[in-house]
Amino acid sequence: MTHATLNLNGKSYELPVLVGTEGEVGIDISDLRAKTGAITLDNGYANTGSCTSAITFIDGEQGILRYRGYPIEELAEKASFEEVSYLLIWGHLPNAQELAEFRHRVTYHSLLHEAMKKLFEDFPITAHPMAVLSAMVASLSAYYNREDEEPDLNIARLIAKTNTIAAFCYKKSIGQPFVYPRNDLSYTQNFLHMMFAVPAEPYKISPVLDRALNLLLILHADHEQNCSTSSVRMVGSSRTNLFAAISAGVCALWGPLHGGANQEVLQMLKAIRDDGGDYRKYVNLAKDKNSGFRLMGFGHRVYKNFDPRARILKKAADAVLQEMKVADPLLDIAKNLEEVALHDEFFIERKLYPNVDFYSGIIYRAMGIPTEMFTVMFALGRLPGWIAQWREMKDDPKTRINRPRQIYTGATTRSYLPMEQRTASTEPAMLQERELVLV
Ligand code: SDX
């Protein structure tokens, strides 16, 4: 299959076809407008590839997720988050020396410039941590902007300092003093130390929490061209700096339909608990189009089968709660909700399965991480994926500044109306979306 034929206005056009390493077929429309004068329209880009990429592969029908060819199940079970970060960014699992050098770099760049602490103070204590995180990540460009440095140094700085910024966001939200990173701890151990240690007494890092955090960060590390990753690529395509592009990803992830869903899932489960635990009522509410209610943590643009990450997290939630001797009624509600939804025609017909956000919040909660911090945790995990995708975009000679087209549906040309001729009726009629004329 080397080309597709398009018939338009009585003329035939041949469009090149490319096939990916996993057999995905793409019709290349890079010169469609030059050839035909027409563009395509694909609201939400559900059918549009924005790039070629060698980083992550998802098969939504089979529930497959691989980072650089390695199945997520194997990486979740055997790898460290540092190894997975290195794999995503530089394309291969690091050998012992490469991993040691990467770890050393990330460890010794974990301090923030002392002046950045002042930025935290200027946020109200009620500020959502994602507002603080996005501002702090963008602010790193004010401190690290030398052109003569090797590009991978800022990648290490960003990974190292985002860990510290995330923990500082939490400490700020509870009015506790910042706890500085330690050089004798791993990335995940340092995060737990900075989050939960207090000056008054020594903090013992729980291996259970450390393992759970490592798993959660790996499962969130990358996911093809999702909304936030596409935002990083879009912003990065203007050749702005790494910190600015990643800050755009943080802002996109914040939305409740994307990374903000994990926070919404917990709030939904609490609402069901506080409403007497009648989860069937909420399944029925989600099926009522007029309710405006969705079962948060369900559904996915790509997965039309189980999200493999949700499957892993469901098992991990049980294990973490057991090991921590925590019984959480919200987990029982989540499992009952899933059971009912997966047997309900509405969900089956729309292939709405639990996604990564459905169980992750249960584990974060068991770890003592507050709901408002859940999306920060998602961002911390997704960071190496965003960086890998930004780097691939930056180094790809085919990359051009992203500038989509549109189909204009507004008013056709008209003359300026003097004030005395303007009546209420002239504007709305003219500005209502005109019927799209289908030829
Ligand atoms: C993430 O893209 C990624 O890879 C994202 C992510 C990543 O790792 O980066 O996987 C992380 O963002 C996971 C998704 C987290 N969001 C949620 O859990 C929010 C709840 N889910 C949705 O709102 C929705 O399912 C989306 C946003 C995830 C997907 O939206 P789509 O693909 O645009 O699907 P849609 O909104 O067009 O829904 C299709 C149908 C509709 O019904 P009909 O109009 O066909 O009758 O399914 C219904 C929707 O009403 N539907 C739901 C539903 N999700 C979709 N109905 C009830 N509850 C839901 N959760």
Coordinates of C-alpha atoms and ligand atoms in Angstrom, one line a residue:
M1 CA 0.0 0.0 0.0
T2 CA 2.0 3.0 -1.2
H3 CA -0.8 5.6 -1.8
A4 CA -4.4 6.5 -1.3
T5 CA -6.6 8.0 -4.0
L6 CA -8.7 11.0 -3.2
N7 CA -11.5 12.1 -5.5
L8 CA -12.5 15.7 -5.1
N9 CA -14.5 18.0 -7.4
G10 CA -14.2 15.5 -10.2
K11 CA -10.4 15.2 -9.9
S12 CA -8.3 12.3 -8.5
Y13 CA -5.3 12.8 -6.3
E14 CA -2.8 10.3 -5.1
L15 CA -1.6 10.8 -1.5
P16 CA 1.4 8.9 -0.1
V17 CA 0.8 6.3 2.6
L18 CA 3.3 5.4 5.3
V19 CA 3.1 2.3 7.6
G20 CA 4.6 2.3 11.1
T21 CA 6.6 -0.4 12.6
E22 CA 3.5 -1.8 14.4
G23 CA 1.5 -1.7 11.1
E24 CA -0.3 1.6 11.7
V25 CA -1.3 3.1 8.4
G26 CA -1.1 6.9 7.9
I27 CA -2.1 8.9 4.8
D28 CA 0.4 11.7 4.5
I29 CA -1.5 14.9 3.7
S30 CA 1.5 17.3 4.1
D31 CA 0.9 18.8 0.7
L32 CA -2.9 18.2 0.4
R33 CA -3.8 21.9 0.3
A34 CA -1.1 22.7 -2.3
K35 CA -2.4 19.8 -4.5
T36 CA -6.2 20.2 -4.0
G37 CA -6.8 23.5 -2.3
A38 CA -8.7 21.6 0.4
I39 CA -7.7 20.9 4.0
T40 CA -9.0 18.2 6.4
L41 CA -11.1 18.8 9.5
D42 CA -10.7 16.6 12.6
N43 CA -12.1 18.1 15.8
G44 CA -10.0 16.9 18.7
Y45 CA -7.5 15.3 16.3
A46 CA -9.0 11.8 16.9
N47 CA -8.0 10.7 13.4
T48 CA -4.9 12.8 12.9
G49 CA -1.3 12.0 13.5
S50 CA 0.7 15.1 14.4
C51 CA 4.1 13.5 14.0
T52 CA 6.0 10.2 13.7
S53 CA 7.5 9.1 17.0
A54 CA 9.7 6.2 18.2
I55 CA 9.1 6.7 21.9
T56 CA 5.8 5.1 23.0
F57 CA 3.3 2.7 21.3
I58 CA -0.3 2.1 22.4
D59 CA -2.7 -0.4 20.9
G60 CA -6.0 0.8 22.2
E61 CA -7.9 -2.2 21.0
Q62 CA -5.5 -4.7 22.6
G63 CA -4.7 -2.7 25.7
I64 CA -1.0 -2.6 24.9
L65 CA 1.4 0.1 26.1
R66 CA 5.2 -0.1 25.4
Y67 CA 7.9 2.5 26.1
R68 CA 10.6 2.2 23.4
G69 CA 9.3 -1.4 22.7
Y70 CA 9.4 -2.6 26.4
P71 CA 5.9 -3.7 27.7
I72 CA 4.7 -1.5 30.5
E73 CA 4.0 -4.6 32.6
E74 CA 7.7 -5.6 32.6
L75 CA 9.0 -2.1 33.3
A76 CA 6.5 -1.7 36.1
E77 CA 7.7 -4.9 37.7
K78 CA 11.4 -4.7 37.1
A79 CA 12.6 -1.1 36.4
S80 CA 13.3 2.0 38.5
F81 CA 11.8 5.3 37.5
E82 CA 15.3 6.7 36.8
E83 CA 15.9 3.8 34.3
V84 CA 12.5 4.4 32.6
S85 CA 13.2 8.1 32.4
Y86 CA 16.6 7.5 30.8
L87 CA 15.0 4.9 28.4
L88 CA 12.3 7.3 27.3
I89 CA 14.7 10.3 26.8
W90 CA 17.7 8.6 25.3
G91 CA 16.1 5.5 23.7
H92 CA 17.8 2.6 25.5
L93 CA 18.0 1.1 28.9
P94 CA 21.1 2.6 30.6
N95 CA 24.0 0.4 31.5
A96 CA 25.4 0.6 35.0
Q97 CA 27.7 3.5 34.2
E98 CA 25.1 5.5 32.3
L99 CA 22.6 5.0 35.1
A100 CA 25.1 6.0 37.8
E101 CA 26.0 9.2 35.8
F102 CA 22.3 10.1 35.3
R103 CA 21.5 9.5 38.9
H104 CA 24.5 11.6 40.0
R105 CA 23.5 14.4 37.7
V106 CA 19.8 14.4 38.9
T107 CA 20.9 14.1 42.5
Y108 CA 23.4 17.1 42.4
H109 CA 20.9 19.4 40.6
S110 CA 18.0 18.8 43.0
L111 CA 18.4 22.1 44.9
L112 CA 16.4 25.1 43.8
H113 CA 18.1 28.6 43.5
E114 CA 17.4 30.1 47.0
A115 CA 15.7 33.1 45.3
M116 CA 13.0 30.7 44.0
K117 CA 11.8 30.2 47.6
K118 CA 10.5 33.8 47.5
L119 CA 8.3 32.9 44.5
F120 CA 6.6 30.2 46.6
E121 CA 5.9 32.8 49.4
D122 CA 4.0 35.1 46.9
F123 CA 1.4 32.4 46.2
P124 CA -1.7 32.4 48.5
I125 CA -1.7 29.2 50.7
T126 CA -4.9 28.2 48.9
A127 CA -3.2 28.2 45.5
H128 CA -3.8 25.0 43.6
P129 CA -0.4 23.1 43.5
M130 CA -0.7 22.9 39.7
A131 CA -0.7 26.7 39.4
V132 CA 2.5 26.8 41.5
L133 CA 4.1 23.9 39.6
S134 CA 3.5 25.5 36.2
A135 CA 4.8 28.9 37.3
M136 CA 7.9 27.4 39.0
V137 CA 8.8 25.2 36.0
A138 CA 8.5 28.2 33.6
S139 CA 10.5 30.3 36.1
L140 CA 13.5 27.9 35.9
S141 CA 14.1 29.5 32.5
A142 CA 15.0 32.7 34.3
Y143 CA 17.8 30.9 36.2
Y144 CA 19.0 28.5 33.6
N145 CA 19.2 30.2 30.2
R146 CA 22.8 30.1 29.1
E147 CA 23.2 29.2 25.4
D148 CA 26.7 27.8 25.8
E149 CA 25.7 24.9 28.0
E150 CA 25.2 21.3 26.7
P151 CA 21.4 20.8 26.1
D152 CA 21.1 17.7 28.3
L153 CA 22.2 19.6 31.4
N154 CA 18.8 21.4 31.5
I155 CA 17.0 18.1 31.1
A156 CA 18.8 16.8 34.3
R157 CA 18.1 20.1 36.1
L158 CA 14.4 19.9 35.2
I159 CA 13.9 16.3 36.3
A160 CA 15.9 17.0 39.5
K161 CA 14.2 20.3 40.4
T162 CA 10.7 19.3 39.6
N163 CA 10.9 16.7 42.3
T164 CA 11.9 19.4 44.7
I165 CA 9.3 21.9 43.4
A166 CA 6.5 19.3 43.7
A167 CA 7.4 18.5 47.4
F168 CA 7.7 22.2 48.1
C169 CA 4.2 22.8 46.7
Y170 CA 2.9 20.4 49.3
K171 CA 4.9 21.8 52.2
K172 CA 3.7 25.3 51.2
S173 CA 0.0 24.1 51.1
I174 CA 0.2 22.8 54.7
G175 CA 2.4 25.7 56.0
Q176 CA 5.3 23.5 56.9
P177 CA 9.0 24.5 56.3
F178 CA 10.5 23.2 53.1
V179 CA 12.6 20.1 53.5
Y180 CA 15.7 20.1 51.3
P181 CA 16.7 17.1 49.1
R182 CA 19.4 14.7 50.4
N183 CA 22.2 13.4 48.2
D184 CA 22.1 9.9 49.7
L185 CA 18.6 9.2 48.6
S186 CA 17.1 7.9 45.3
Y187 CA 14.7 10.1 43.3
T188 CA 11.6 8.5 44.8
Q189 CA 13.1 8.3 48.3
N190 CA 14.0 12.0 48.1
F191 CA 10.5 12.9 47.1
L192 CA 9.0 11.1 50.1
H193 CA 11.7 12.6 52.4
M194 CA 10.9 16.2 51.1
M195 CA 7.2 15.6 51.4
F196 CA 6.9 14.0 54.8
A197 CA 10.0 14.7 56.8
V198 CA 9.6 17.4 59.5
P199 CA 12.5 19.1 61.3
A200 CA 11.3 17.9 64.7
E201 CA 12.0 14.2 64.2
P202 CA 13.7 11.8 61.8
Y203 CA 11.6 10.4 59.0
K204 CA 11.9 6.8 58.1
I205 CA 11.2 6.1 54.4
S206 CA 8.8 3.2 54.0
P207 CA 10.0 0.7 51.3
V208 CA 6.3 0.1 50.6
L209 CA 5.7 3.8 49.8
D210 CA 9.0 3.9 47.8
R211 CA 8.0 0.9 45.7
A212 CA 4.4 2.3 45.2
L213 CA 5.7 5.7 44.1
N214 CA 8.2 4.1 41.8
L215 CA 5.4 2.2 40.2
L216 CA 3.1 5.2 39.9
L217 CA 5.7 7.4 38.3
I218 CA 6.6 4.6 35.7
L219 CA 3.0 4.0 34.8
H220 CA 2.5 7.8 34.1
A221 CA 5.8 8.4 32.3
D222 CA 4.6 8.7 28.7
H223 CA 1.5 8.0 26.6
E224 CA 2.0 9.0 22.9
Q225 CA 0.5 12.3 21.7
N226 CA -2.0 12.9 24.6
C227 CA -3.3 16.4 25.3
S228 CA -0.4 17.6 27.5
T229 CA 2.3 16.0 25.4
S230 CA 0.8 17.5 22.2
S231 CA 0.9 20.9 24.1
V232 CA 4.6 20.4 24.8
R233 CA 5.3 19.7 21.2
M234 CA 3.1 22.5 20.0
V235 CA 4.7 25.1 22.3
G236 CA 8.2 23.6 21.7
S237 CA 7.8 23.8 18.0
S238 CA 8.2 27.6 18.2
R239 CA 11.7 26.9 19.5
T240 CA 11.0 28.3 22.9
N241 CA 13.0 26.9 25.8
L242 CA 12.5 23.5 27.4
F243 CA 11.1 24.9 30.7
A244 CA 8.4 27.0 28.8
A245 CA 7.3 24.0 26.7
I246 CA 7.1 21.7 29.8
S247 CA 5.2 24.4 31.7
A248 CA 2.6 24.3 28.9
G249 CA 2.3 20.6 29.4
V250 CA 1.7 21.1 33.1
C251 CA -1.2 23.5 32.4
A252 CA -2.8 21.1 29.8
L253 CA -2.5 18.2 32.2
W254 CA -4.3 20.2 34.9
G255 CA -7.7 19.9 33.1
P256 CA -10.3 17.5 34.7
L257 CA -10.7 15.6 31.4
H258 CA -6.9 14.8 31.4
G259 CA -4.5 14.6 34.4
G260 CA -7.0 16.4 36.7
A261 CA -9.3 13.4 36.5
N262 CA -7.4 11.6 39.3
Q263 CA -8.4 14.4 41.7
E264 CA -12.0 14.3 40.3
V265 CA -12.2 10.5 40.8
L266 CA -11.5 10.9 44.5
Q267 CA -14.0 13.7 44.8
M268 CA -16.5 11.5 43.0
L269 CA -15.9 8.5 45.3
K270 CA -16.1 10.7 48.4
A271 CA -19.4 12.2 47.1
I272 CA -20.8 8.6 46.6
R273 CA -19.6 7.7 50.1
D274 CA -21.2 10.8 51.6
D275 CA -24.4 10.1 49.7
G276 CA -24.8 6.8 51.4
G277 CA -22.6 4.7 49.0
D278 CA -25.2 4.1 46.3
Y279 CA -22.8 3.7 43.4
R280 CA -25.6 2.4 41.1
K281 CA -27.2 5.8 41.4
Y282 CA -24.1 7.4 40.0
V283 CA -23.8 4.9 37.2
N284 CA -27.3 5.8 36.2
L285 CA -26.5 9.5 36.5
A286 CA -23.5 9.1 34.1
K287 CA -25.9 7.5 31.6
D288 CA -28.2 10.4 31.6
K289 CA -27.0 12.9 29.0
N290 CA -28.8 15.8 30.7
S291 CA -27.1 15.2 34.0
G292 CA -23.7 16.6 32.8
F293 CA -22.2 14.0 35.1
R294 CA -19.4 11.6 33.9
L295 CA -17.9 8.7 35.8
M296 CA -14.4 10.2 36.2
G297 CA -11.7 7.7 35.6
F298 CA -13.7 6.0 32.9
G299 CA -13.2 6.2 29.2
H300 CA -10.3 7.0 27.0
R301 CA -9.8 8.4 23.5
V302 CA -7.4 5.5 22.5
Y303 CA -8.1 2.6 24.8
K304 CA -11.2 0.7 23.7
N305 CA -10.2 -2.1 26.0
F306 CA -8.8 -2.0 29.5
D307 CA -6.1 0.6 30.1
P308 CA -3.2 -1.7 31.0
R309 CA -2.1 0.8 33.6
A310 CA -5.4 0.7 35.4
R311 CA -5.1 -3.1 35.5
I312 CA -1.7 -2.8 37.2
L313 CA -2.9 -0.1 39.6
K314 CA -6.0 -2.0 40.7
K315 CA -3.7 -4.9 41.9
A316 CA -1.2 -2.4 43.4
A317 CA -4.0 -0.6 45.3
D318 CA -4.9 -3.8 47.1
A319 CA -1.3 -4.6 47.8
V320 CA -0.4 -1.1 49.1
L321 CA -3.5 -0.9 51.3
Q322 CA -2.8 -4.3 52.7
E323 CA 0.9 -3.6 53.3
M324 CA 0.0 -0.3 54.9
K325 CA -2.8 -1.9 56.9
V326 CA -5.1 0.7 55.5
A327 CA -8.8 -0.2 54.9
D328 CA -10.2 2.5 52.6
P329 CA -14.0 2.3 51.9
L330 CA -13.4 4.4 48.8
L331 CA -11.5 1.4 47.2
D332 CA -14.5 -0.8 47.8
I333 CA -16.8 1.8 46.3
A334 CA -14.4 2.1 43.3
K335 CA -14.4 -1.7 42.8
N336 CA -18.2 -1.9 43.0
L337 CA -18.5 1.1 40.6
E338 CA -16.2 -0.7 38.1
E339 CA -18.1 -4.0 38.4
V340 CA -21.5 -2.4 37.8
A341 CA -20.2 -0.1 34.9
L342 CA -18.4 -3.0 33.1
H343 CA -21.6 -4.9 32.9
D344 CA -23.8 -2.0 31.8
E345 CA -24.8 -1.7 28.2
F346 CA -24.1 2.0 28.1
F347 CA -20.5 1.6 29.1
I348 CA -20.0 -1.6 27.1
E349 CA -21.4 0.0 23.9
R350 CA -19.1 3.0 24.3
K351 CA -16.1 0.9 25.4
L352 CA -15.7 2.9 28.6
Y353 CA -13.2 1.1 30.8
P354 CA -11.4 2.4 33.9
N355 CA -8.3 4.4 32.9
V356 CA -5.1 5.2 34.6
D357 CA -6.8 7.8 36.8
F358 CA -9.4 5.5 38.3
Y359 CA -7.2 3.7 40.8
S360 CA -4.1 6.0 41.1
G361 CA -5.8 8.4 43.6
I362 CA -6.6 5.5 46.0
I363 CA -2.9 4.7 46.2
Y364 CA -1.9 8.4 46.5
R365 CA -4.4 8.8 49.3
A366 CA -3.1 5.7 51.1
M367 CA 0.4 7.2 50.9
G368 CA -0.9 10.3 52.7
I369 CA -0.8 12.5 49.6
P370 CA -3.7 15.0 49.6
T371 CA -6.2 15.1 46.7
E372 CA -5.0 18.5 45.4
M373 CA -1.5 17.0 44.9
F374 CA -2.7 14.1 42.7
T375 CA -2.2 15.9 39.4
V376 CA 1.2 17.2 40.5
M377 CA 2.1 13.5 41.0
F378 CA 0.8 12.8 37.5
A379 CA 3.0 15.6 36.2
L380 CA 6.1 14.3 38.0
G381 CA 5.6 10.9 36.4
R382 CA 4.9 12.4 32.9
L383 CA 7.9 14.7 33.0
P384 CA 10.4 12.3 31.3
G385 CA 7.9 11.5 28.6
W386 CA 7.3 15.2 27.9
I387 CA 11.1 15.8 27.8
A388 CA 11.6 12.8 25.5
Q389 CA 8.9 14.0 23.1
W390 CA 10.2 17.6 23.2
R391 CA 13.7 16.3 22.4
E392 CA 12.5 14.1 19.6
M393 CA 10.5 17.0 18.1
K394 CA 13.5 19.4 18.5
D395 CA 15.9 17.0 16.8
D396 CA 13.6 15.9 14.0
P397 CA 14.6 17.7 10.8
K398 CA 10.9 17.4 9.6
T399 CA 9.7 19.5 12.5
R400 CA 8.1 22.8 11.5
I401 CA 6.3 25.3 13.8
N402 CA 2.9 23.8 14.5
R403 CA 0.3 26.0 12.8
P404 CA -3.0 24.2 12.0
R405 CA -5.5 25.5 9.6
Q406 CA -9.3 26.0 10.1
I407 CA -12.6 26.0 8.3
Y408 CA -14.0 29.5 8.7
T409 CA -17.7 29.7 9.5
G410 CA -18.1 33.3 10.5
A411 CA -19.5 36.4 8.8
T412 CA -18.5 37.1 5.2
T413 CA -17.2 40.5 4.3
R414 CA -19.3 43.5 5.5
S415 CA -18.8 47.2 6.0
Y416 CA -18.3 49.1 9.2
L417 CA -21.7 50.0 10.8
P418 CA -22.0 53.6 12.2
M419 CA -23.3 53.6 15.7
E420 CA -26.8 55.0 14.7
Q421 CA -27.3 52.0 12.4
R422 CA -26.4 49.3 15.0
T423 CA -29.4 47.6 16.5
A424 CA -29.4 44.5 18.8
S425 CA -30.7 42.3 16.0
T426 CA -27.8 43.1 13.6
E427 CA -25.1 41.4 15.6
P428 CA -26.3 38.0 16.9
A429 CA -27.8 36.9 13.5
M430 CA -24.6 37.7 11.7
L431 CA -22.4 36.0 14.3
Q432 CA -24.4 32.8 14.7
E433 CA -22.4 29.9 13.3
R434 CA -23.5 29.7 9.7
E435 CA -24.6 26.3 8.4
L436 CA -21.7 24.4 7.1
V437 CA -22.3 23.9 3.4
L438 CA -21.5 20.3 2.6
V439 CA -20.5 19.9 -1.0
Ligands
SDX1 C1 -6.0 10.7 30.8 O1 -4.9 10.7 26.0 C2 -4.3 10.1 26.9 O2 -3.5 9.2 26.7 C3 -4.7 10.6 28.3 C4 -4.0 9.8 29.5 C5 -2.5 10.0 29.5 O3 -1.9 9.0 30.0 O4 -2.0 11.0 29.1 O5 -4.4 8.4 29.4 C6 -4.5 10.3 30.8 O6 -6.3 11.9 30.6 C7 -7.0 9.6 31.0 C8 -8.5 10.2 30.9 C9 -8.8 10.9 32.2 N1 -10.2 11.5 32.0 C10 -11.3 11.0 32.6 O7 -11.3 10.0 33.3 C11 -12.5 11.9 32.5 C12 -13.7 11.1 32.1 N2 -13.5 10.5 30.8 C13 -13.9 11.3 29.7 O8 -14.5 12.6 29.8 C14 -13.6 10.8 28.3 O9 -13.8 9.5 28.3 C15 -12.3 11.2 27.8 C16 -12.0 12.7 27.9 C17 -11.2 10.4 28.5 C18 -12.3 10.8 26.3 O10 -13.1 11.6 25.7 P1 -13.5 11.4 24.1 O11 -12.6 10.4 23.5 O12 -13.6 12.7 23.5 O13 -14.9 10.6 24.2 P2 -16.3 11.4 24.2 O14 -16.2 12.5 25.3 O15 -16.6 11.8 22.8 O16 -17.3 10.3 24.7 C19 -17.8 9.2 23.8 C20 -19.1 8.8 24.5 C21 -20.0 10.0 24.7 O17 -21.3 9.4 24.7 P3 -22.2 9.6 23.3 O18 -22.2 11.1 23.0 O19 -21.5 8.8 22.3 O20 -23.6 9.1 23.7 O21 -18.9 8.2 25.7 C22 -19.4 9.0 26.8 C23 -19.7 10.4 26.2 O22 -20.8 11.0 26.8 N3 -18.5 9.0 27.8 C24 -18.8 8.9 29.1 C25 -17.5 9.0 29.8 N4 -16.5 9.2 28.9 C26 -17.1 9.2 27.7 N5 -20.0 8.8 29.8 C27 -19.9 8.7 31.1 N6 -18.7 8.7 31.8 C28 -17.5 8.9 31.2 N7 -16.4 8.9 31.9

